[in-house]
Each structure stands twice: as C-alpha cells, then as structure tokens.
Amino acid sequence: MSSYLLEIIVLIGGLVLLLIEAFISPKQKFKVAYTGIFILGIALFCLFFAKKGFSTENTELTRFYAFDSLAVFFKGFTIVATILALLLSLEYRKTLSKFTANPDSEDGTGEYYCLFLFACAGMMWMASAKDLVSIFVALELTTITSYILVGFMRRNVGSLEAGVKFLILGALSTGFLVYGIAWIYGATGTTDLALIGDQITEKNSTYLLFGLALILISLAFKVGAVPMHLWIPDVYQGAPTPTTAFLSIASKASGFVIMIRVIEPFLDSELGSKVAFILAVLAGATILLGNLAAIPQTNFKRLLAYSSIANAGFILMPLAAWNAGNDLTSKEVVAFYLAIYLIMTFAAFFILVVIHRNTGSDDISAFEGLGQRHPVLALMTAIIIGALAGLPLTAGFWGKFLAFKMAVTGGLWVPVVLGFIGVAAGFYYYFQIIRAMYWRNSLDESPIKISPLSLNIIAVLTVIVVILGIWPQPVYWLVGG
Amino acid sequence: MSLILILIPILAAVAILMGGKAKSLATGAAALNLILGLGSVFSWNHGVWDLSLQVLSKPSIHLALGFYDGMSVIMVILSVLVLFTAVMSGKCPEGREKLWYSSILLIGAGALGAFLSTDLFFFYAFHELALIPTFLMIGMLGSGERKEAAWKITIYLSLGSIILLAGLIWLVAASGSETWLFKDLLASSIDAETQSGIAALLIIGFGILISLFPFHSWAAPAYASAPAPVAMLHAGVLKKFGLYGLIRLYPMVSIGMQDWLGWLIVLLLGNILWVGFVTINQKRLDMMLGNSSVMHMGYIFLAFAALVQAGSSEANPLAIPAAVVLMFAHGISIALLFMLTDTIRRKTGTVELAELGGLAKAAPRLAFLFGLGAMASIGLPGLANFSGEVLVFLSGFNGYTGNGLGCVQIATILALWGVVISAVYMLRAYRQTFQGPSVAHTNSDHVKDFGPFCQIPAAILAIALLVVGIYPNSLLHLLKKEPAPSLETEQASN
C-alpha cells in the first residue's frame, strides 16, 4: 500500500464532506465537524497501526515523497492538531456564527470545518516533502487554505484585517520561497534535496547560501521567527480562535519539518557552520523579541501570539546547534519540543475559548477572580500556564530543557544567555495570568459555565502535561528516537 | 521507600482538593511523615530507602530518591519536624481550608523531594514544586502588603532558579557525566577554567534563593506578610535548599570557588553586619524576624567560605558539620519564632513593637517559649544554635596554616560581632513584647495564654532545640558515617 493514501483519505474525505455539507440543515452543521474528526481518526489509526504496511517503493512519487520516522511523527502531529482544532471550533461555533451571512444561525459555519481537512492534507504532505517542488506545492495548499480560515468571519473587521495582512505577507513570503528555489536550482541543476547535498562545493556556495537565505526568510514567515514575525500578533488576535490555535501549532510544526528537510543537506556539508550561524542569529533574535515584546501585553490571545514567536526561537536553538549523530539529535529535540508545545498550547486555547464565552473578552483581566469562580478550571489553567512558562515537573520544562541542553552542548553561548533572559521574562508575563486568577477579584462573581466537552479536553491535556512532566520518556517513543 | 515520604503529603493534598476533610487529613499526613522521617535515622543507610527510575533516556535522567549521606538525613528530619508543626500552627481563614492545607503539604512535599533526591535534576525540580504554592499562599492569604511582597518574591526566586538552572546545565555538560545522578556527577571532574564560571552562576543562583546579600531584599517583606506556616516552611526549610545544594555540589567546583572567595566574604559580611544593623532598626516583630533570618544565613556562608578556603572537606573537616548543624538549628528556631509571632498577632492584634508590652503576665507559657526561641537565635549555650555557631567560628580557623590572618579568619572575627548584634535586637524585642507594663490589648483580660493543644507544636520545636543543643553529637554522628555502606561490604568481601 502506498503511504500517500493517508493524504488521499484526508483530502477525499474533505471534498466529500464539503459536498455533503451543502445539504445539511443549519442546525446540524456541527455534525460536519464530527464527521471530519472521524475521517481524521481513520487516518490516524492507519498511520499508527498500519505503519509497517505502508511503503513508498515502486511508486512514481518516491522522488518527492519521504516516509521516514520524521514524516510519520509529523503526520500524526498534524492529524492530532487538526482533530483538536475541530473540537475547538465546535466550542467556538457560537462566536463564529455571529459573523456569517445569516447571523446567529449556524448557516455558513460548515465550510469552516471542511477547510481544516484540506489544510491538514497539505501539512501531511509537507511532512513528507523532500523535493523543493513538492515542498512548494504542499506549502501553497496549506497557505491558501489558511488565508480563508483567518478571514472566515468576514463580517468582523478584526478577522478581515487579519486575513488581508496574512494574505499580503503570505504572498510576499511565497515570493521569497520561489526566488530562493530558483537560485538553488540554478546553482545545482536539481530540486531534489538529497542531490543538492552532493552538489554543494566551494564554487557555488555563494549562490546556494543566497538561495538558502531567501528560503529561510520564507520559512521564518511560516514558523513565526524573526525577521518575518510581524504578522503574528495581529493575525493571531484577529483570526477566529481555532484558526489561531491551528496556525500557531500545526502550521508552525510543518514549517519546522520543511526547515529541517531544507537545511539538513546544507548543515551536513562544508557550509554547515555558516548556515548554523545564520540559524543561531535567528534563534537569539526571535527569543529576545518574542519574550520581551510579550511583557507589556494585556490581551491573552496576543500574549499567546508573542509566546508563539518566543517558542519558535527556542525551537530554532537546537537546529542551530545541529547534531545528527547517534546521541540526542536536533530533529528529535525539535519533534519533542513541538509535541509538548501542542499539548499545552491547545489547552491554553481551549481555556481562552471558555473564558471568552463567559466574559466576552480575551483580556488577561477576564481571568480575574477565576480562582473563586471556578476553582478546578483555575487550577488547570495554573498548571498549563506553569507549563508554558517552563516550570519543572510540567511537560513544558522538558522541551526548553532539551533545547537548552542542546545549545549548551553545541556551545551557542549568546543564544543560551538570551534564552535564559527570555525564560525569565516568560515567568513574568505568564504569571500575570496566575496573579489575575488568584490575587485579584472580579466584579462578576457568577460561576463560570463550561461545557463538558471543554472541561474533559482541558482536564485530559492537563493530566498529560503533569504526567509527561514527571515521565517524559513516552514522547521519545512517538518521536521514534 | 523514600517516595512514600513525598507521596504522603502530595496524595493528602490531592485528597484535600478533592474534598476530603482538610485539617485532619493534613495533620494525619504530616504526623505519618514525622514518624517515618524520624524512623529513617535508624535505617537511612540500608538500601531500603533507595529508588531509581529512568524517566528520560537522552539525556539520562532518573527519578532517584534516597538518603545520599547524613546531611540529607538531617535535612529530612528538619523538613518533617517543621512540616508537622506548620500544619498545626497558624489559623486558616474561614472557607479557605482546601487551599491552606494543600499548599502547606505541597511545600513540604517539595522540600522533602529536594532533600531526598539523589539526581540533580529532581533535586532542582522539587524545589520549584515547593515555590509555586509559596507564592500563591503569600499572594492570596498573606497579611499586610501581601501582593507586593508576593510579586517580589516570585520575581526574585524565579530569576534565581533560572540562573541556577543555567549553572546546573553547564555543570553537567562540562562534567561529561552520562547521567544526572549525584554519584556520577561527583565522580567526574571539570577543568579549572570552566569551574570558575559555573561557580559564579551557582553562587548567584543559590545565593538569591538563600537571600545572600545583596539579593536579600525579597525575604523580610515576604516572611512578614506570609501566613505563619508558609513563613515557617520557607525560612525554616526551603531556604536551606540553596546551602544544601552549594555544599553538595562544592566538590565539583572546588577550584572555581576559590576565585570567588573574596566576593563571598564581602557578601556574607554584608549579610551578618549590614543586615544585622538593619534588623536592629526594625519596628515590627515579623520584619525583625525576617531580617534576622537573612542575617543568620551569613554564618552558614561563613562555614562554606572556610570550606572553600581549605579546598576540601578533608582539609577542613569541621566546616560541613558546622554549616549543617547551624542550618538545622536555624530552621527549627526561626520556625518556632514565626509560629509564636503569629500567635502574638492573633492574640493581641498587632506586631508593632511599640504597641506591645507586658505580655508575659497574661501569657507566661507563650513568653517562655518565645524567650527560648529568642535565646536560641542569639546563640545561648545549651540550645542548638550555639552548637552550630561555635562550630562555624571554630571552622573559620580550623586547619588554617597560612601566615597572619587570611580573609576567612578576619571575616570570622568580624562575624563574632554579629552575635552581639543579634543579642541587641532579640533581647530588645523580647523586652518590648513581654516585659514592662501591660497595655490595653496585652493585659490578662484581653489575652489568654496558650491552650494545651496549641502548645504541642511549639513544644516539639523547643525540645528539638534543646536536644541538639545539649547533645549536638545526635546530629554530628550522622555526618561522620561513611556515606556508602555498600563500599565497605565490597571491601570486606574482597
């Protein structure tokens, strides 16, 4: 069986769902999301329980398509992230339906769920793409879907503004990508990344580095790193919350897979130290900017946006300290970090949606008095926030710990120092939430209402965060290291 | 086995959060821990307490617990004593029992975890576990300017922890050790130049946590506004984490520490003399105690400085026992004093020294116990702190062979002046509070003495002070034992 059947399941499923959606009555639109989750569940099942049954041999796609442990992990990652994003959309659909053609009916929310499946198929392909052409095609499938997802609430000015900003900057970054690919193709005569690795010589290094720099700029847009980070706060704040969560987790992760695929041949070649230096500069600048700019934020969604930039910086650190040896490899650390980042960030977005539904606000001040209004939710929020800040004995600590360990081993002293400054700043801005929850009182003393679905998901994610905090080894099993 | 000591308070805290009877669960768990902790004295070096589970393969990190050596045993005894008395003291505000008792238990669990860890990583992590409820308790249930104090301690200690973590990661990376276990780390060696940088990070990181001058300004306000059990646990137990860590890791950076000896001396004299004078000037009993606790850290640092000057625990065999005994004594005495200060606050409604007076007539038992704690804190012979302080001063000169006075010796002479300073502020505070004519809210119509039940925790701590004071060997013999009995048996079999 060919492994790209996985993408086909998701893609065909999405198309069929879109057709069926047209015939579903407005009140039943949520069933589209459940069906989508079911389709993704099948894909996930096939991925994990039939992993050995898949192969890429004897197919025409072998040249473009890798099915290694990295690809398997990130395919699973994308599917899980999409399932969680769909669940989050179900919780968010009240807000979503306010801004559709027919306000306050769920007419026009069905397409929203289907779009996630297309984006998911694109990202799954990105996890396997090993040729510059297939990278570009997969990336575009995802990006174009994301434009719609961001601007979906088209009668909401914020969402619309976010959509336009995202579109313009996204198109610019695509331009960088194509231009970079052109330079690399010109210098080596191939788009296959494995062959490019053999073609790197002293002679063509200037062209290659220029092309690589252009591609890195475009990927920085995708993962939200300096110098292409400016869109993140506005787009994250304006977009519907499930889209924000999806962009900040799944989209970032697939950006990093592609980054790994593209830079790997360069880092293993004689240009390695130069490329690593560029990455170290990007990592240091991203960490510093993301964390320091997060300090004055008063809006939780915007805070998460800056935190997303900051995390991109922390993930760049192990890449800059490239290690492909048999000990802990950079790829494993990146995958490990992202897996944990997925759990805690999704939990934070679920909490945000619950708070938003109850208070109508995304501000940090909306958390005031949560300690009294819903003690259990407050406790779980405290654990998740602690994990995001990187407290020991929560999962969040291990990601940062491994990233730092990698960087210390690699001797990246400047990014490490900046990283520690960033973590210290992180304590400050994340703890503002805890301070608001427990030390301040809200004018509104009524209890917070939370749906059983949200409560269960947040509880499960929190428990995972705590268990992985004490025993992180299971993440390695998934990473396949 | 050691996992039980940590799990009991954690499980009790979870049960309380789930809706169990807060006070009885907490007291029961703390009492059980006290029995187990004291019982461990007799069995700590038989392998039964050891546990090692690998939680991460690359880098190799173990959830490894057990008594690494006699110092761990002493710190565990300190923790269980203070945890038990902290649970029984203080008054929980109406309706906040869940938060109050579960936080106390979690702080205790974190402290026990740190002292029982034989893996550097969990040693660090458990301490953080204890800090979070500390911050929350001060911010939510503290008194006075609790929010400012809580925010300040949060920022300071988080920063300290991060600097410390940087030092620890560097330490492990430089050592080339395969695992984070103490035994592997201490068996490895680091080249001298790297040691210097690591030592600086460790001094600053641990220093902030211990309230080393000039990173001490978080301590007094936080203790003053913290609820009594939290002040007892933090000042008495958690703060010792830093000193414990410095002494534990010292052999790995013994050369690097030499570079910072001069700085260390200046800073510890800042603790003893500068903070000492600041303490004299305090107008409130709780602020005075907070500052005095900062000041007494200077003595323990002095013993550490003597260790650094000597270069190894073999060259100055007195230094580590001196530091450990004083850590224990200070932990017990400061916990006793914070507990009684809270009692005074509740009985009279104030801790302003100017508004107190003549309390001894209305509450003689309270006056006696407070007097005992104050005398211990000054260093009166017969009480535990005296044993510690004498050992510290002796260690300052022990094994010193240089010409004339070295910096540690000069510091020791100056530090002796600290005893006079503590006598001044402690005796003055005692006189202001308990002697002289009674005022309206301290006379016997208004204030009742300790009930028999409330006396128990204070009496436990007082007995501990007396036992160690009269017979310091009760602790010292633990430090003399060889840390690895398995080694002896191996030699015997050879």
PDB file of C-alpha atoms in Angstrom, chain B residues 82 86-87 89 100 103-104 107 130-131 133-139 141 153 222-223 225-238 338:
ATOM      1  CA  VAL B  82       8.739  21.850  60.544  1.00  0.00           C
ATOM      2  CA  ALA B  86       3.455  24.150  60.394  1.00  0.00           C
ATOM      3  CA  VAL B  87       0.325  22.129  59.688  1.00  0.00           C
ATOM      4  CA  SER B  89       0.046  26.210  63.669  1.00  0.00           C
ATOM      5  CA  TRP B 100      -4.367  26.448  53.034  1.00  0.00           C
ATOM      6  CA  SER B 103      -0.450  24.333  49.870  1.00  0.00           C
ATOM      7  CA  ILE B 104       1.331  23.600  53.143  1.00  0.00           C
ATOM      8  CA  ILE B 107       5.514  22.931  50.084  1.00  0.00           C
ATOM      9  CA  ALA B 130       7.540  23.932  46.621  1.00  0.00           C
ATOM     10  CA  LEU B 131       7.908  27.515  45.445  1.00  0.00           C
ATOM     11  CA  PRO B 133       2.296  27.187  46.472  1.00  0.00           C
ATOM     12  CA  THR B 134       4.529  29.510  48.485  1.00  0.00           C
ATOM     13  CA  PHE B 135       3.929  32.331  46.035  1.00  0.00           C
ATOM     14  CA  LEU B 136       0.210  31.624  45.852  1.00  0.00           C
ATOM     15  CA  MET B 137      -0.226  31.457  49.613  1.00  0.00           C
ATOM     16  CA  ILE B 138       1.581  34.730  50.223  1.00  0.00           C
ATOM     17  CA  GLY B 139      -0.389  36.456  47.486  1.00  0.00           C
ATOM     18  CA  LEU B 141      -3.815  34.527  52.182  1.00  0.00           C
ATOM     19  CA  ILE B 153       9.437  37.005  45.971  1.00  0.00           C
ATOM     20  CA  ALA B 222       7.693  38.111  52.159  1.00  0.00           C
ATOM     21  CA  TYR B 223       8.076  36.453  55.558  1.00  0.00           C
ATOM     22  CA  SER B 225       3.247  39.055  55.084  1.00  0.00           C
ATOM     23  CA  ALA B 226       3.267  35.270  54.569  1.00  0.00           C
ATOM     24  CA  PRO B 227       0.839  33.132  56.561  1.00  0.00           C
ATOM     25  CA  ALA B 228       2.677  31.623  59.544  1.00  0.00           C
ATOM     26  CA  PRO B 229       3.074  28.057  58.181  1.00  0.00           C
ATOM     27  CA  VAL B 230       4.482  29.357  54.911  1.00  0.00           C
ATOM     28  CA  ALA B 231       6.979  31.613  56.665  1.00  0.00           C
ATOM     29  CA  MET B 232       7.973  28.674  58.880  1.00  0.00           C
ATOM     30  CA  LEU B 233       8.424  26.312  55.960  1.00  0.00           C
ATOM     31  CA  HIS B 234      10.209  28.736  53.704  1.00  0.00           C
ATOM     32  CA  ALA B 235      12.529  30.372  56.218  1.00  0.00           C
ATOM     33  CA  GLY B 236      13.000  27.144  58.142  1.00  0.00           C
ATOM     34  CA  VAL B 237      13.315  24.548  55.426  1.00  0.00           C
ATOM     35  CA  LEU B 238      13.147  25.699  51.809  1.00  0.00           C
ATOM     36  CA  PHE B 338       7.483  32.728  63.327  1.00  0.00           C
TER      37      PHE B 338
END
